[in-house]
Tab-separated table of C-alpha atoms and ligand atoms in Angstrom:
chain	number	residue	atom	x	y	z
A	1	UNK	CA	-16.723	-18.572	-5.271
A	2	UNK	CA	-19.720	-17.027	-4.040
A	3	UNK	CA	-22.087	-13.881	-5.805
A	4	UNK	CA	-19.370	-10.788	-4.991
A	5	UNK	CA	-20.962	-7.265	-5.766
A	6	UNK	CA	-18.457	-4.836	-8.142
A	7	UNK	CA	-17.503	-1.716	-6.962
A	8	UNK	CA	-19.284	0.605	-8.628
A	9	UNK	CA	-17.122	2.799	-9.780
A	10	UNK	CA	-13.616	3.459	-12.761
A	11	UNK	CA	-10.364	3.959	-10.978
A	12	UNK	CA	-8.803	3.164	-7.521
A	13	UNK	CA	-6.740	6.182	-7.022
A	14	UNK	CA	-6.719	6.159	-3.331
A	15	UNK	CA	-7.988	5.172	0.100
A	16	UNK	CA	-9.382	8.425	0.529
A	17	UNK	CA	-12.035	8.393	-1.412
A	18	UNK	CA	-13.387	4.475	-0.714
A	19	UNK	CA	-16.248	4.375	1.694
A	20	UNK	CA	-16.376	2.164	4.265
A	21	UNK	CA	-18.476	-0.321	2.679
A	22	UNK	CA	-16.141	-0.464	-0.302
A	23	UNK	CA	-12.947	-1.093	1.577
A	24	UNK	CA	-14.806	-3.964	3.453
A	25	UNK	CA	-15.659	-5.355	0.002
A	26	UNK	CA	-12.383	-5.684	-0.909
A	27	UNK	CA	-11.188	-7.014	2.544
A	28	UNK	CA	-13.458	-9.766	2.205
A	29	UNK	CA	-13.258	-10.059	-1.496
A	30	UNK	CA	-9.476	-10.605	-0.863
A	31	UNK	CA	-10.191	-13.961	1.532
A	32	UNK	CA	-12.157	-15.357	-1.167
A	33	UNK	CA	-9.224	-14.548	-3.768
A	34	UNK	CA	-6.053	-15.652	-0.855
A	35	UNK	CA	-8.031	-19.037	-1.072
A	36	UNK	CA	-8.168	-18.719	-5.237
A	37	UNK	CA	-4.346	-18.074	-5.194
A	38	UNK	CA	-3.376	-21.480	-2.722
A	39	UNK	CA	-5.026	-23.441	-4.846
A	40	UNK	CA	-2.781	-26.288	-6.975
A	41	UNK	CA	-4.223	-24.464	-10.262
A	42	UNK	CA	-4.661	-20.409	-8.938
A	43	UNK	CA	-6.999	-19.125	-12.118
A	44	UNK	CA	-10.468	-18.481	-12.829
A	45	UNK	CA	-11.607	-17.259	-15.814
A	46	UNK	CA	-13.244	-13.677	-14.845
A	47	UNK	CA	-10.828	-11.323	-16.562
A	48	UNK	CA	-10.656	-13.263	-19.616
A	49	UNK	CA	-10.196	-11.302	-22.417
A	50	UNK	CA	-9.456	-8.065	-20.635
A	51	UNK	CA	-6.003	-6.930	-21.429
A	52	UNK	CA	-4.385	-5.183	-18.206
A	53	UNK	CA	-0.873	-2.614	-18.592
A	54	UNK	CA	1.030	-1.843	-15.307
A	55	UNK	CA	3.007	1.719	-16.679
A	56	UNK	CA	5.699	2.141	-13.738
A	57	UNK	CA	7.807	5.926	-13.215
A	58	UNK	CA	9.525	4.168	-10.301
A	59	UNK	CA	11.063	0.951	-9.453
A	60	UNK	CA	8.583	-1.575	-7.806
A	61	UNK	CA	9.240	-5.176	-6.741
A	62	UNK	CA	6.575	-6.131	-4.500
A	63	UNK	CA	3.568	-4.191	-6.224
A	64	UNK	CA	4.315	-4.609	-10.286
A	65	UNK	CA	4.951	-8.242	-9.399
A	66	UNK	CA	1.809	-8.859	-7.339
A	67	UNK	CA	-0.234	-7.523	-9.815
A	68	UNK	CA	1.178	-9.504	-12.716
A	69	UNK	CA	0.227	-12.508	-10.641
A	70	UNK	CA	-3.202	-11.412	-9.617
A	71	UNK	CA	-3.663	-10.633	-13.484
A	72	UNK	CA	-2.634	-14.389	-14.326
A	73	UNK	CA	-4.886	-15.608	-11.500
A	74	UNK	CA	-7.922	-14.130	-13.299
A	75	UNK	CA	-6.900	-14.873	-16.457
A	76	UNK	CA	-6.296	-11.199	-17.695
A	77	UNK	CA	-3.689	-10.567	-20.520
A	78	UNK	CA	-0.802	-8.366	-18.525
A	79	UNK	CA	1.704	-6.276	-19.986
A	80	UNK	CA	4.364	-4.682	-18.470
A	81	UNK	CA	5.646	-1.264	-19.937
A	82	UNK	CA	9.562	-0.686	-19.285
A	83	UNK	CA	9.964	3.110	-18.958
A	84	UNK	CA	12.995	3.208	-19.795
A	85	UNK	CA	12.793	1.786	-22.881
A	86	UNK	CA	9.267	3.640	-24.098
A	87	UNK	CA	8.607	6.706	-25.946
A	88	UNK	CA	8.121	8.439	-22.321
A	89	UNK	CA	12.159	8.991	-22.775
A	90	UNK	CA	11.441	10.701	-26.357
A	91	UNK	CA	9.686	13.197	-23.995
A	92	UNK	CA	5.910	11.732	-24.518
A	93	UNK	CA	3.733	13.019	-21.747
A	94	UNK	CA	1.380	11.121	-19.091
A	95	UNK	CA	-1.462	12.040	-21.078
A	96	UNK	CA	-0.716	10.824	-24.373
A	97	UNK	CA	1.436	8.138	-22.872
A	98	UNK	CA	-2.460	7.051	-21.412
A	99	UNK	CA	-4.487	7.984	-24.536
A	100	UNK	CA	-2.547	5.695	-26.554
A	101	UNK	CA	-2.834	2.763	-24.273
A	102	UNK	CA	-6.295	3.440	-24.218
A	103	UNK	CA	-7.269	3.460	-28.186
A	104	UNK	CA	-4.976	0.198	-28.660
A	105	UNK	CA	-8.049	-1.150	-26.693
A	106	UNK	CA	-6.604	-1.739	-22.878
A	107	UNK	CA	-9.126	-2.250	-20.232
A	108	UNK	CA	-6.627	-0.936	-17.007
A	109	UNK	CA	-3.542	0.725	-16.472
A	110	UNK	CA	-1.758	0.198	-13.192
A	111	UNK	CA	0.680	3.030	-12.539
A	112	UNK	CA	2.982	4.116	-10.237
A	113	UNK	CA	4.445	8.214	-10.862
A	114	UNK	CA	6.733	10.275	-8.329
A	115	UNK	CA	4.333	12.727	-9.093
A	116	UNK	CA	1.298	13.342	-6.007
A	117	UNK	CA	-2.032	13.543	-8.220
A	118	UNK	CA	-0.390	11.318	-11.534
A	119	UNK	CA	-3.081	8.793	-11.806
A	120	UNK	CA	-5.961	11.436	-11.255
A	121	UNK	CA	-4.697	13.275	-13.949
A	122	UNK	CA	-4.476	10.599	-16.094
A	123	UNK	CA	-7.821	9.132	-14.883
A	124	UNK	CA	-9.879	12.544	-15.664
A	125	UNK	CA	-8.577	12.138	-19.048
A	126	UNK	CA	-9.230	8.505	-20.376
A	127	UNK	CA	-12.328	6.154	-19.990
A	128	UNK	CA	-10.266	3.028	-18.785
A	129	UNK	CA	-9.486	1.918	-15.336
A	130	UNK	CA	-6.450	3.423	-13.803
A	131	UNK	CA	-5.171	1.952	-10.344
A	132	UNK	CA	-2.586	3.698	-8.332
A	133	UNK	CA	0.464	1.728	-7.547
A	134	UNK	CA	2.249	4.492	-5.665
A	135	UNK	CA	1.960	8.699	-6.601
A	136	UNK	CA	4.650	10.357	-4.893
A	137	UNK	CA	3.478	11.649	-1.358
A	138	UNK	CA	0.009	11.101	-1.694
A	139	UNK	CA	-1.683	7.579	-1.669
A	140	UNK	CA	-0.696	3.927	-1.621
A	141	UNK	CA	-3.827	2.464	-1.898
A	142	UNK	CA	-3.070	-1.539	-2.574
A	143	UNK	CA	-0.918	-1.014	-0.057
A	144	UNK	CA	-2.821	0.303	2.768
A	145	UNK	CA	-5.578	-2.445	2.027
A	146	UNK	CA	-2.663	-5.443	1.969
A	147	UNK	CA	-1.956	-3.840	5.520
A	148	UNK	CA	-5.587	-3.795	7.185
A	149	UNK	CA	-6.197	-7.035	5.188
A	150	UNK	CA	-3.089	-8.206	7.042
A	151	UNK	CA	-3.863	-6.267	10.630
A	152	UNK	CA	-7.667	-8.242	10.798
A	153	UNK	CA	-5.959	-11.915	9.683
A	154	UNK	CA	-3.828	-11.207	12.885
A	155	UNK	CA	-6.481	-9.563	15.171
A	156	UNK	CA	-10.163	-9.641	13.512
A	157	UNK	CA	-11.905	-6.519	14.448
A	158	UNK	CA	-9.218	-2.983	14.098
A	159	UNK	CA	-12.003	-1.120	15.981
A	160	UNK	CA	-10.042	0.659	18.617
A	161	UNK	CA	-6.645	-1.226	17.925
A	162	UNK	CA	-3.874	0.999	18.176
A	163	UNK	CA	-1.949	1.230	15.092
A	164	UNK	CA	1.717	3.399	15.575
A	165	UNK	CA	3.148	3.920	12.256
A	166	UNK	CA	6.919	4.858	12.851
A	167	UNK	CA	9.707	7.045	10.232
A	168	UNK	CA	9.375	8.841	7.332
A	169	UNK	CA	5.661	10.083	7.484
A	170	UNK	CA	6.322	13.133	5.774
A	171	UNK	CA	7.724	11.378	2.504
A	172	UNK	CA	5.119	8.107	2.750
A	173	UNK	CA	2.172	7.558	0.585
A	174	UNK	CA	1.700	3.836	2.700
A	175	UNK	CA	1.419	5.989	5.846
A	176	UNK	CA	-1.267	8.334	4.041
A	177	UNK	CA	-3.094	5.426	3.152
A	178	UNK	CA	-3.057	3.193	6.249
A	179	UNK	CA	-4.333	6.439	7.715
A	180	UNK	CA	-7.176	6.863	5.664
A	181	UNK	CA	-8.253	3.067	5.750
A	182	UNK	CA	-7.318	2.280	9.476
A	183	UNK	CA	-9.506	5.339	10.870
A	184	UNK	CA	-12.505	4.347	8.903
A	185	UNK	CA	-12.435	1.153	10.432
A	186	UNK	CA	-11.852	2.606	13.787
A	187	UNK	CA	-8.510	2.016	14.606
A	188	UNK	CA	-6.683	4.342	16.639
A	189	UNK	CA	-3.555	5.639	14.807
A	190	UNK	CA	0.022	7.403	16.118
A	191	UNK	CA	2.420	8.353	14.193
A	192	UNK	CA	5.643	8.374	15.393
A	193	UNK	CA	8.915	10.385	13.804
A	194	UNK	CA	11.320	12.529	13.826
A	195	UNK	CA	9.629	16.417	14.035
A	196	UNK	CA	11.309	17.555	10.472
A	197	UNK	CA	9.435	14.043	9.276
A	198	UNK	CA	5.836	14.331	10.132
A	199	UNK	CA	3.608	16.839	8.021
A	200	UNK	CA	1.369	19.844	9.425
A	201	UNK	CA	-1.583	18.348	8.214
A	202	UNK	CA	-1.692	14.554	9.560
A	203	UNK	CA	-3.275	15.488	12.681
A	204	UNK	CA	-6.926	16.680	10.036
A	205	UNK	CA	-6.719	13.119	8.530
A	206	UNK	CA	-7.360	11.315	11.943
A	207	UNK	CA	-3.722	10.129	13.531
A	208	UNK	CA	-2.395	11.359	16.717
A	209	UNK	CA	1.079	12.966	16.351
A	210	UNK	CA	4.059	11.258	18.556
A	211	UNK	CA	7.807	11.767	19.088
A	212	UNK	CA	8.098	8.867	21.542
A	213	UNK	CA	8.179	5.482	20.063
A	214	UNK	CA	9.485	4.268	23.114
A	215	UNK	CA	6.005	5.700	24.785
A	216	UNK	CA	4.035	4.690	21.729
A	217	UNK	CA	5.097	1.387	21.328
A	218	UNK	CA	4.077	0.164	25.600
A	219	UNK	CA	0.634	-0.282	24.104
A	220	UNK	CA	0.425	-0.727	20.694
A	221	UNK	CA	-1.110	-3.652	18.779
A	222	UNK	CA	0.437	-2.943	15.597
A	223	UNK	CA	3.485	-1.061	14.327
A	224	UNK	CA	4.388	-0.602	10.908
A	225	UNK	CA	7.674	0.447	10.248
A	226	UNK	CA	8.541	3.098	7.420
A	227	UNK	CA	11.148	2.877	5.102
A	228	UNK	CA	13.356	6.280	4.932
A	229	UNK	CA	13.036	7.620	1.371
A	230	UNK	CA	16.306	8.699	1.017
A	231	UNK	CA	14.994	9.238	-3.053
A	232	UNK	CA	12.317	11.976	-1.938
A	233	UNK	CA	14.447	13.635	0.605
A	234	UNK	CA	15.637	16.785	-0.755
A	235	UNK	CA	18.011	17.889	2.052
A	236	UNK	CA	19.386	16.156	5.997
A	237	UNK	CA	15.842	15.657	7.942
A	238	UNK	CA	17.903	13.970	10.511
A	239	UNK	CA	21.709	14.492	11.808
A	240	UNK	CA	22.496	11.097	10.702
A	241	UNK	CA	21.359	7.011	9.996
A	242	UNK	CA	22.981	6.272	13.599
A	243	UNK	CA	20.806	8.377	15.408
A	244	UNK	CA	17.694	8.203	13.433
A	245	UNK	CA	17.813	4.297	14.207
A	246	UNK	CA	18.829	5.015	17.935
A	247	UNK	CA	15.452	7.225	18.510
A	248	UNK	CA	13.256	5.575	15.988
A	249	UNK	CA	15.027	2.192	14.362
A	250	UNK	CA	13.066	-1.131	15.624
A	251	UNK	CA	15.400	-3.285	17.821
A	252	UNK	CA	15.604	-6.471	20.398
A	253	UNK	CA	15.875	-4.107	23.649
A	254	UNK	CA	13.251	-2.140	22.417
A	255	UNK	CA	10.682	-4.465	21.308
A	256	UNK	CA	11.264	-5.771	24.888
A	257	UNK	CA	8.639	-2.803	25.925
A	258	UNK	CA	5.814	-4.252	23.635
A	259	UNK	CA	3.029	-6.093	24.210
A	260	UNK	CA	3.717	-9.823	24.093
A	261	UNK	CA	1.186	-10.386	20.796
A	262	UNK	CA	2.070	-7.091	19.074
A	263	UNK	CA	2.674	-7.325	15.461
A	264	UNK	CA	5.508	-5.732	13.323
A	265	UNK	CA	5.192	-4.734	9.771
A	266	UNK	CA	6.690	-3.326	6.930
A	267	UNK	CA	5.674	-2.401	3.296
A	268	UNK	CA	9.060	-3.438	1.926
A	269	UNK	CA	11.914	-2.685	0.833
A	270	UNK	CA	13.651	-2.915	4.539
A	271	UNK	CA	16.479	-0.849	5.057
A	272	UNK	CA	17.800	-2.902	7.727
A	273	UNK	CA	19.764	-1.697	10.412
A	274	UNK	CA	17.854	1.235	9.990
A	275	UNK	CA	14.238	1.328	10.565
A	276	UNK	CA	14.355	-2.051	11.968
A	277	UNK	CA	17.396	-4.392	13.120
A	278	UNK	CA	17.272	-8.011	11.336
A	279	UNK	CA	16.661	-9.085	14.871
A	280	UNK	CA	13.404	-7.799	14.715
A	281	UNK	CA	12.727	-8.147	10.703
A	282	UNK	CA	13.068	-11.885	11.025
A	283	UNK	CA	12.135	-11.990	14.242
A	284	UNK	CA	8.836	-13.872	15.925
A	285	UNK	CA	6.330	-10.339	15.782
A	286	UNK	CA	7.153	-9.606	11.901
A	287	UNK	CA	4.472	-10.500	9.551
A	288	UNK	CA	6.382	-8.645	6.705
A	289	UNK	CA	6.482	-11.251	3.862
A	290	UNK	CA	2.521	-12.407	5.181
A	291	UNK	CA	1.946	-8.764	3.993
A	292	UNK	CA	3.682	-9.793	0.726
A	293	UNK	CA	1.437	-12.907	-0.026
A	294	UNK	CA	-1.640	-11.030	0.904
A	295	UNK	CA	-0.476	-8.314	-1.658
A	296	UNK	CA	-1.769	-11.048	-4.249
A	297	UNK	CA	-5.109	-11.923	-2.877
A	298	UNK	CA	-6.195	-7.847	-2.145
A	299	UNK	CA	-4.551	-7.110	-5.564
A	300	UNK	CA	-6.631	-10.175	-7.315
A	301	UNK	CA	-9.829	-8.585	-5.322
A	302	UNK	CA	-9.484	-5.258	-6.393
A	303	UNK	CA	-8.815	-6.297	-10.374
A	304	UNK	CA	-11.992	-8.435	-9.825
A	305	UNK	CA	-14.019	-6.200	-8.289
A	306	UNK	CA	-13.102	-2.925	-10.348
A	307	UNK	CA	-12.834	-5.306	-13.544
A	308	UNK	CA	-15.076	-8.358	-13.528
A	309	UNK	CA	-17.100	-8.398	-9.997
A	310	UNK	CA	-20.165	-8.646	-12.183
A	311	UNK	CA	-19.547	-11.732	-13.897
A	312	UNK	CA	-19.215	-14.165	-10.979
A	313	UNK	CA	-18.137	-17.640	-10.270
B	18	CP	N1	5.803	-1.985	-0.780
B	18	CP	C1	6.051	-1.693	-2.062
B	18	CP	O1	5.376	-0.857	-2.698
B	18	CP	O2	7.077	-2.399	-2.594
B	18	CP	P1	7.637	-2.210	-4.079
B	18	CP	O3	8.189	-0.826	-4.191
B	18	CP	O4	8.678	-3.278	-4.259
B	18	CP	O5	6.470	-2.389	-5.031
């Protein structure tokens, strides 16, 4: 592996706040670290020594996992904190929950809170790395790079691609990020959704606001499905499933509108039959689980770079 600069700076906490430069560190970062993790032995010795906790408020498959491998990868110690069964039932709060971790001498925490704003809180009031694996509304950042990572293996330059991101904007931290990322890099981003679904605001952060994914989709190069958070939905948004996935649900007929090379995506988990058929989830556009395996060469990147970068290999 070549010289990699760090990023110069404590937390990841969103996609937001990277600068251009710093996303494309990671991006390339992560090719260095995809061809780390196909190797017959995937580990180099960078994190040795550093002992890494991933403290999850919600279920995660994809993420917690992906990060326990990109841990092992760099030879990190990883452990895995199980809510449920932690003092954070006795009532202990986020702060002391993270002070604790901290004085017990951990290097990173890697957490993932329903709450919008959890991992800044908890990052203003320790000295050790936290990453954001999810905060309610707000920011997915791992995610939103695995997605642009994925977007440029597919197409190279995002400069001017058009991106539609399609569902539950309103409720979706990976649409906030892919947002934030994808217009730095110049892409040109619609999202697409039911009105009661798509927040005041999205138009300030740089997307164009659709209702016709049947209009949107003609010329897109990319379109990443949404999963609807039935979990953060705190009343109907739409009448019902059947004709949320008749106006905006992926299918054969459709896709038949698209451009012959578009791509489909999808953070995961699929609702299928909802968002998208498994016609079209398993079909020859979807790149879904090639967004999965790049989850562990952006996550070993960012653990390298926020963790190690200096000590290269
Ligand atoms: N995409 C994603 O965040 O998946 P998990 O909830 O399984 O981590």
């Amino acid at each position: 592996m070549n010289k990699v600069k760090s990023l110069n700076r404590k937390d990841l906490l969103g996609l937001k706040e990277l600068t251009l430069e710093e996303i494309k560190l990671i991006l390339k970062t992560a090719h260095s670290m995809k061809e780390v993790a196909a190797r017959p032995i995937p580990k180099v010795p960078t994190l040795l020594g550093k002992h890494i906790i991933t403290l999850f408020y919600e279920a995660s498959t994809r993420t917690r996992t992906s990060f326990n491998m990109a841990a092992k990868i760099l030879s990190a110690n990883i452990t895995n904190i199980a809510v449920a069964s932690s003092s954070i039932v006795k009532g202990e709060n986020l702060i002391d929950t993270i002070k604790n971790l901290e004085v017990m001498g951990v290097d990173a925490i890697i957490m993932r809170h329903s709450m919008a704003g959890a991992p800044h809180l908890a990052a203003k009031h320790c000295n050790i790395s936290i990453i954001n694996a999810g905060d309610g509304f707000d920011e997915h950042p791992t995610q939103g790079l695995l997605d642009i990572f994925t977007m440029q293996e597919k197409k190279g330059s995002l400069k001017n691609k058009k991106v539609v991101i399609v569902g539950d904007i309103l409720h979706s931290r990976v649409a906030r990020s892919n947002i934030w990322g994808l217009t730095k890099l110049g892409a040109k981003v619609v999202v697409v959704g039911p009105p009661t679904m798509i927040p005041k605001d999205i138009e300030e952060m740089g997307a164009m606001v659709s209702y016709d994914l049947d209009r949107e989709i003609r010329d897109a190069d990319f379109i990443n499905m949404l999963r609807i958070q039935k979990e953060r939905q705190e009343k109907g948004l739409f009448p019902s499933i059947e004709e949320y996935a008749a106006l905006y649900g992926l299918n054969a007929e459709r896709m038949k509108q698209a451009k012959k090379d578009v791509v489909v995506m999808h953070p995961g988990p699929i609702n299928r039959g909802v968002e998208l058929t498994s016609e079209v989830a398993d079909g020859p556009y979807n790149v879904i689980l090639e967004q999965v395996t790049n989850g562990v060469a952006v996550r070993t990147a960012l653990l390298f770079l926020l963790l190690g970068g200096k000590n290269s290999h």
